[in-house]
Coordinates of C-alpha atoms and ligand atoms in Angstrom, one line a residue:
X1 CA 207.7 66.2 6.5
X2 CA 209.4 65.5 3.9
X3 CA 211.9 62.1 3.4
X4 CA 215.7 63.2 3.4
X5 CA 217.9 60.4 1.5
X6 CA 221.1 60.4 3.3
X7 CA 222.3 57.6 1.1
X8 CA 222.5 56.5 -2.9
X9 CA 219.2 54.7 -3.5
X10 CA 220.6 50.6 -2.8
X11 CA 219.4 47.9 -0.5
X12 CA 220.5 49.3 2.3
X13 CA 220.1 52.8 2.5
X14 CA 220.0 55.9 5.3
X15 CA 217.0 57.6 5.2
X16 CA 215.8 60.3 7.8
X17 CA 218.6 59.3 9.9
X18 CA 217.8 55.7 9.8
X19 CA 219.1 52.7 8.2
X20 CA 216.5 50.6 6.6
X21 CA 216.2 47.9 4.4
X22 CA 215.2 49.9 0.7
X23 CA 212.2 48.1 -1.3
X24 CA 211.5 51.5 -3.5
X25 CA 213.0 53.1 -6.4
X26 CA 213.9 52.2 -9.6
X27 CA 217.8 51.0 -9.1
X28 CA 217.2 47.6 -10.0
X29 CA 221.4 46.8 -9.5
X30 CA 222.1 49.3 -7.3
X31 CA 224.3 51.1 -10.1
X32 CA 224.0 54.2 -8.7
X33 CA 226.3 53.7 -6.0
X34 CA 228.7 52.0 -7.9
X35 CA 232.3 52.9 -7.8
X36 CA 233.0 52.1 -11.1
X37 CA 230.1 54.5 -12.6
X38 CA 231.1 57.2 -9.6
X39 CA 234.7 56.6 -10.7
X40 CA 233.8 57.2 -14.2
X41 CA 231.5 60.3 -14.0
X42 CA 234.6 61.6 -11.2
X43 CA 237.0 61.4 -14.3
X44 CA 234.6 62.9 -17.2
X45 CA 234.3 65.8 -14.8
X46 CA 237.7 66.6 -14.1
X47 CA 238.6 66.2 -18.3
X48 CA 235.5 67.5 -19.9
X49 CA 233.7 69.9 -17.1
X50 CA 230.6 69.3 -15.4
X51 CA 228.1 69.8 -18.4
X52 CA 228.6 70.4 -22.2
X53 CA 227.7 74.3 -22.2
X54 CA 227.1 73.9 -25.9
X55 CA 225.3 71.2 -28.5
X56 CA 228.2 69.7 -29.6
X57 CA 229.6 66.5 -28.9
X58 CA 231.9 65.1 -26.9
X59 CA 234.0 62.1 -26.5
X60 CA 232.2 60.5 -23.5
X61 CA 229.3 61.2 -25.4
X62 CA 230.6 59.3 -28.3
X63 CA 231.6 56.6 -26.0
X64 CA 228.2 56.3 -24.5
X65 CA 226.5 56.1 -27.9
X66 CA 228.8 53.1 -29.1
X67 CA 227.9 51.4 -25.5
X68 CA 224.4 52.2 -26.1
X69 CA 224.6 50.5 -29.9
X70 CA 226.8 47.7 -29.0
X71 CA 224.4 46.6 -25.8
X72 CA 221.4 46.6 -28.3
X73 CA 222.9 45.0 -31.1
X74 CA 222.0 47.9 -33.2
X75 CA 224.0 50.8 -35.9
X76 CA 223.9 54.0 -33.4
X77 CA 221.6 56.1 -31.0
X78 CA 220.6 58.8 -30.2
X79 CA 220.9 60.4 -26.3
X80 CA 218.9 63.3 -25.0
X81 CA 218.5 65.0 -21.0
X82 CA 216.1 61.8 -19.8
X83 CA 213.5 59.2 -20.9
X84 CA 210.6 61.3 -20.9
X85 CA 212.3 63.1 -23.8
X86 CA 213.1 59.7 -25.9
X87 CA 209.5 59.2 -26.2
X88 CA 209.0 62.7 -27.6
X89 CA 211.9 62.4 -29.7
X90 CA 210.5 58.8 -31.2
X91 CA 206.9 60.4 -31.8
X92 CA 208.5 63.5 -33.7
X93 CA 210.4 61.3 -35.7
X94 CA 207.8 58.8 -36.8
X95 CA 204.7 61.2 -36.8
X96 CA 205.0 62.2 -40.6
X97 CA 204.7 58.3 -41.1
X98 CA 201.4 57.6 -39.4
X99 CA 197.7 58.6 -39.3
X100 CA 196.5 58.0 -35.9
X101 CA 197.8 57.1 -32.8
X102 CA 196.4 54.1 -30.9
X103 CA 197.9 54.0 -26.8
X104 CA 197.2 52.1 -24.0
X105 CA 194.9 53.6 -21.7
X106 CA 197.6 53.9 -18.9
X107 CA 200.7 54.5 -20.4
X108 CA 203.0 56.6 -18.9
X109 CA 202.3 60.5 -18.9
X110 CA 205.9 60.8 -21.9
X111 CA 203.9 58.8 -24.0
X112 CA 201.0 60.9 -23.9
X113 CA 202.8 63.8 -24.0
X114 CA 205.1 62.6 -26.8
X115 CA 202.4 61.7 -28.9
X116 CA 200.5 65.5 -28.3
X117 CA 202.9 67.3 -29.2
X118 CA 202.6 65.8 -33.0
X119 CA 199.0 67.1 -33.3
X120 CA 198.2 63.8 -34.5
X121 CA 194.6 61.8 -33.2
X122 CA 195.2 59.8 -29.7
X123 CA 192.9 56.9 -29.4
X124 CA 193.2 55.0 -26.2
X125 CA 192.5 51.3 -26.2
X126 CA 192.1 49.5 -23.0
X127 CA 194.9 48.4 -20.8
X128 CA 197.1 45.6 -22.1
X129 CA 194.2 44.4 -24.4
X130 CA 195.4 43.1 -27.5
X131 CA 191.3 42.4 -29.0
X132 CA 190.2 46.0 -28.0
X133 CA 193.3 47.4 -29.8
X134 CA 192.0 45.5 -32.8
X135 CA 188.4 47.1 -32.8
X136 CA 189.6 50.2 -32.1
X137 CA 192.1 50.4 -35.4
X138 CA 189.1 48.7 -37.1
X139 CA 186.6 51.8 -35.8
X140 CA 188.8 55.0 -36.0
X141 CA 192.1 54.4 -38.8
X142 CA 190.6 55.7 -41.9
X143 CA 191.1 53.2 -45.0
X144 CA 194.6 53.1 -46.2
X145 CA 195.7 54.7 -43.4
X146 CA 199.0 53.4 -41.3
X147 CA 198.3 52.7 -37.0
X148 CA 200.5 53.7 -34.6
X149 CA 200.7 51.5 -31.4
X150 CA 202.3 53.0 -28.2
X151 CA 202.8 51.8 -25.1
X152 CA 205.0 51.1 -21.9
X153 CA 206.8 48.0 -22.1
X154 CA 206.6 47.4 -18.6
X155 CA 204.0 49.1 -16.3
X156 CA 205.9 51.5 -13.5
X157 CA 203.6 50.3 -10.4
X158 CA 202.2 47.4 -11.5
X159 CA 204.7 45.6 -13.1
X160 CA 203.0 44.6 -15.8
X161 CA 204.6 43.1 -19.2
X162 CA 202.7 44.9 -22.4
X163 CA 201.5 42.3 -25.2
X164 CA 203.8 43.4 -27.5
X165 CA 203.8 39.8 -29.3
X166 CA 200.3 40.0 -29.3
X167 CA 200.4 43.9 -31.0
X168 CA 202.7 43.1 -33.6
X169 CA 200.3 40.5 -34.8
X170 CA 197.1 42.9 -34.8
X171 CA 199.3 45.2 -36.8
X172 CA 200.6 42.6 -39.5
X173 CA 196.9 43.4 -41.1
X174 CA 198.2 47.2 -41.7
X175 CA 200.9 47.7 -44.2
X176 CA 202.8 50.8 -42.6
X177 CA 202.0 50.1 -38.9
X178 CA 204.2 51.2 -36.2
X179 CA 204.7 49.5 -33.0
X180 CA 206.2 51.8 -30.6
X181 CA 207.2 51.3 -26.5
X182 CA 208.7 53.0 -23.6
X183 CA 211.0 50.5 -22.6
X184 CA 212.2 52.3 -19.3
X185 CA 211.4 49.3 -17.1
X186 CA 212.5 46.5 -19.5
X187 CA 215.9 47.6 -20.4
X188 CA 218.6 46.1 -18.3
X189 CA 216.3 43.6 -16.8
X190 CA 214.0 41.7 -19.6
X191 CA 215.6 39.0 -22.0
X192 CA 218.5 37.1 -22.9
X193 CA 220.6 40.0 -23.2
X194 CA 218.7 42.5 -20.9
X195 CA 217.6 43.9 -24.0
X196 CA 214.2 44.4 -23.0
X197 CA 210.7 44.0 -23.8
X198 CA 211.4 42.6 -27.2
X199 CA 213.9 40.6 -26.5
X200 CA 212.0 39.0 -23.7
X201 CA 208.9 38.4 -26.3
X202 CA 211.5 37.4 -29.1
X203 CA 210.2 40.2 -31.1
X204 CA 212.6 41.9 -34.2
X205 CA 212.4 43.0 -37.3
X206 CA 211.1 46.3 -39.1
X207 CA 208.6 48.3 -37.3
X208 CA 209.3 48.5 -33.7
X209 CA 210.5 51.2 -32.0
X210 CA 211.7 51.8 -28.5
X211 CA 212.7 54.7 -26.6
X212 CA 214.1 54.4 -22.7
X213 CA 216.2 55.6 -19.7
X214 CA 219.4 55.3 -18.4
X215 CA 217.9 56.5 -15.0
X216 CA 216.9 52.9 -13.6
X217 CA 218.8 49.7 -14.4
X218 CA 221.6 51.4 -16.0
X219 CA 222.7 53.6 -13.0
X220 CA 222.7 56.9 -14.2
X221 CA 220.4 59.7 -15.9
X222 CA 218.9 60.6 -19.3
X223 CA 217.3 58.9 -22.2
X224 CA 217.9 57.4 -25.8
X225 CA 216.7 55.7 -28.6
X226 CA 218.2 53.1 -31.5
X227 CA 218.3 52.4 -34.5
X228 CA 219.8 52.2 -37.9
X229 CA 222.7 54.6 -39.0
X230 CA 219.9 56.3 -41.2
X231 CA 217.1 56.5 -38.7
X232 CA 219.6 58.2 -35.9
X233 CA 220.2 60.9 -39.2
X234 CA 216.7 61.4 -39.4
X235 CA 215.4 62.0 -35.8
X236 CA 218.1 64.7 -35.6
X237 CA 217.4 66.5 -39.1
X238 CA 213.5 66.0 -38.2
X239 CA 213.3 67.1 -34.5
X240 CA 214.0 70.0 -32.0
X241 CA 215.0 68.5 -29.2
X242 CA 218.8 67.6 -30.4
X243 CA 219.4 71.3 -31.0
X244 CA 217.0 73.2 -29.0
X245 CA 217.6 71.2 -25.5
X246 CA 221.1 70.9 -24.1
X247 CA 222.3 67.5 -24.0
X248 CA 222.9 65.4 -20.6
X249 CA 225.6 66.8 -18.0
X250 CA 229.0 65.3 -18.6
X251 CA 228.9 62.8 -15.5
X252 CA 225.7 61.1 -16.3
X253 CA 227.0 60.3 -19.7
X254 CA 230.1 58.6 -18.4
X255 CA 228.4 57.0 -15.8
X256 CA 225.1 55.8 -18.3
X257 CA 228.7 54.6 -20.8
X258 CA 230.3 52.9 -17.3
X259 CA 226.9 51.2 -16.1
X260 CA 225.9 49.8 -19.6
X261 CA 229.6 47.9 -19.9
X262 CA 229.3 46.9 -16.3
X263 CA 225.6 45.2 -17.0
X264 CA 226.7 43.9 -20.3
X265 CA 230.2 42.3 -18.7
X266 CA 228.4 40.9 -15.7
X267 CA 225.3 38.9 -16.4
X268 CA 225.8 37.5 -12.8
X269 CA 224.1 40.8 -11.9
X270 CA 220.3 40.0 -14.1
X271 CA 220.5 36.2 -13.0
X272 CA 220.7 37.3 -9.8
X273 CA 218.1 40.3 -10.2
X274 CA 216.0 37.3 -11.8
X275 CA 216.6 34.8 -8.6
X276 CA 215.6 37.8 -6.4
X277 CA 212.5 38.4 -8.0
X278 CA 211.4 34.8 -8.1
X279 CA 212.2 34.1 -4.4
X280 CA 209.8 37.1 -3.4
X281 CA 207.5 36.0 -5.5
X282 CA 207.5 32.5 -4.4
X283 CA 207.2 33.6 -1.0
X284 CA 204.5 35.9 -1.4
X285 CA 202.4 32.9 -3.3
X286 CA 202.9 30.9 -0.3
X287 CA 201.6 33.7 2.0
X288 CA 198.5 33.3 0.1
X289 CA 199.8 36.3 -2.7
X290 CA 199.7 35.7 -6.0
X291 CA 201.5 37.7 -8.3
X292 CA 202.5 37.1 -12.1
X293 CA 205.7 35.4 -11.9
X294 CA 207.8 37.2 -14.0
X295 CA 211.1 38.6 -14.0
X296 CA 210.2 41.8 -13.7
X297 CA 211.7 43.5 -10.7
X298 CA 208.6 45.5 -9.6
X299 CA 205.9 43.5 -7.3
X300 CA 203.0 44.7 -6.8
X301 CA 200.8 44.0 -4.0
X302 CA 197.0 45.3 -4.7
X303 CA 194.6 46.0 -2.3
X304 CA 191.7 44.1 -1.2
X305 CA 189.0 44.6 1.1
X306 CA 189.7 44.2 4.7
X307 CA 193.4 45.3 4.1
X308 CA 194.5 49.0 4.9
X309 CA 198.1 48.9 3.0
X310 CA 199.2 52.1 3.9
X311 CA 198.9 50.5 7.7
X312 CA 200.8 47.8 5.9
X313 CA 203.8 49.9 4.9
X314 CA 203.8 51.8 8.0
X315 CA 204.2 48.8 10.1
X316 CA 207.4 47.8 7.9
X317 CA 208.1 51.2 8.2
X318 CA 208.5 50.7 11.9
X319 CA 210.5 47.3 11.4
X320 CA 213.2 49.7 9.3
X321 CA 211.6 48.4 6.0
X322 CA 210.8 50.6 3.0
X323 CA 208.5 49.9 0.4
X324 CA 206.0 51.8 -2.1
X325 CA 202.4 52.4 -0.9
X326 CA 200.5 54.2 -3.8
X327 CA 196.6 55.2 -3.9
X328 CA 194.3 54.4 -6.4
X329 CA 195.3 56.5 -9.5
X330 CA 198.6 57.7 -7.7
X331 CA 200.7 57.2 -10.9
X332 CA 200.3 56.8 -14.8
X333 CA 199.5 53.3 -14.5
X334 CA 197.8 52.8 -11.0
X335 CA 194.9 50.5 -10.7
X336 CA 191.9 52.6 -8.7
X337 CA 192.7 50.3 -5.6
X338 CA 195.5 51.3 -3.3
X339 CA 198.8 48.8 -4.0
X340 CA 202.2 47.9 -2.1
X341 CA 204.9 48.8 -4.9
X342 CA 208.0 46.5 -4.1
X343 CA 211.4 47.1 -6.2
X344 CA 213.8 44.0 -6.0
X345 CA 217.3 44.6 -6.5
X346 CA 220.1 42.6 -7.5
X347 CA 221.8 43.6 -4.4
X348 CA 219.1 42.3 -2.0
X349 CA 220.0 39.9 0.7
X350 CA 218.0 36.0 0.9
X351 CA 217.8 37.8 4.7
X352 CA 216.5 40.7 3.3
X353 CA 213.8 39.5 1.5
X354 CA 213.2 36.9 4.6
X355 CA 212.2 40.0 6.3
X356 CA 210.3 41.8 4.2
X357 CA 208.0 38.7 4.1
X358 CA 208.4 38.1 7.8
X359 CA 206.8 41.2 8.0
X360 CA 204.3 41.0 5.5
X361 CA 203.1 37.9 7.0
X362 CA 202.5 40.0 10.4
X363 CA 200.5 42.6 8.6
X364 CA 198.5 41.4 5.8
Ligands
PLP1 C1 207.4 54.0 -18.2 C2 208.4 55.6 -18.0 N1 208.9 56.0 -19.2 C3 209.7 57.4 -18.9 C4 210.0 57.4 -17.5 C5 210.6 58.8 -17.2 O1 211.8 58.3 -17.5 P1 213.3 60.0 -17.3 O2 213.2 60.2 -15.8 O3 214.8 59.4 -17.3 O4 213.0 61.5 -17.3 C6 209.3 57.0 -16.3 C7 210.1 57.5 -14.6 O5 210.4 57.3 -14.1 C8 208.6 55.8 -16.7 O6 208.5 55.2 -15.2

C-alpha cells in the first residue's frame, strides 16, 4: 500500500490519517511549509502565471539568480529545473577542459548521468578515499592530461562528508585539475554561512565548482550552478539545457528566492539545526550508537548482526515516529548493510528528539 502524505513535510506531519513525528525527507528547515515561501509563490503565480511557457527571463527568475549569487557570494548563477540537471549542466560545460573524469564510486546517480553525456572516460575511485583517487589518477590519466574529480559533497543516505580538502591537495599536482561536487545536501547546512561543503573545509579558489538543489534546505524545487559572469555565460553558450528544457515554474522560482532570503536573514535557524543534530548524536552515543559528530542533519544508524532495523522502524511507526529504513544498496550511497536514515529538522523539539531516542532505546 502506498503512503499518502496529507500535510507539507515538517517535524509534525499527517500520513495516512495519522499525525506523526517526522524524521524523513530533506526539508531540513521546514521551509516547504513556511508561509513566507508559500506567499511568495502565490503572489508570483498571480502576477506571472504558473509557468514560463517559454525560455525568456522573468522578474522572479532574475530575483532568484540574484538571491543565489548573494547567498553564495558569487557574481552570477544559472538555474535549471532540478538539482539532477545541475550536475549535467556542470559536467557538459566543463568537459572541454578535462581528459578523464574520476568519480566517487558511491556518487549520486546525477553525477554519473552528468558525466556520461560528456563521452569522457569515467574512472571510479573508492568511496571517500583520497589515496585511492591519487593512485587512480596516476594510473589512468595520460601524461599532461587534466583530471576532473567529482563527488557528492554530503552523501544523501549516510550523511558522510566527502574529504574535498584532501581531493584538492591530490589535484594540486595536476595543472588544470578540476574539482566539482554535487552539494545538494551540503548547501544551506554546512559552513559558517551555510554555503556548503567547500565552506565547511574553508576551500576557495579557482578550479572548484559545485552544483546543487533548491529542493532541500531552501524549501522549494530546482537546481543551480554559481560562478563568475563569464562562467555563467559559458554555461548558457555551451550547454543545451538552458534552451532545450523549460525553466522552473514561477511558484518554485519565487519560493526558492524567498527560501534563500529567509535562511540568509535568520542564521538562528542554522544554529537550531546544529544544536538538534548535536543533541541527537549525543543521545545516540549514550545508547552506545556512535555516529560521526558532524553538523550534517542526516543521522545514519548502520545495521549490525542480531538487529533487524526493519522491525525497529515498524516499532517506531507504531509509536507515531517516522524514520526511513533503507535496505542494502537501496540508494546511490547505501552501504552493503541496511540502515535507518534519520533526518533532523530545525523545527524538531527536544521532546520529539527525546521520544525518538526512547523509542530507539526500547527496540535496539
Ligand atoms: C546528492 C543528490 N544530488 C542530486 C539530487 C537531485 O536533486 P533534485 O531532486 O533537485 O533533482 C538528489 C536528490 O535527492 C541528491 O540526493
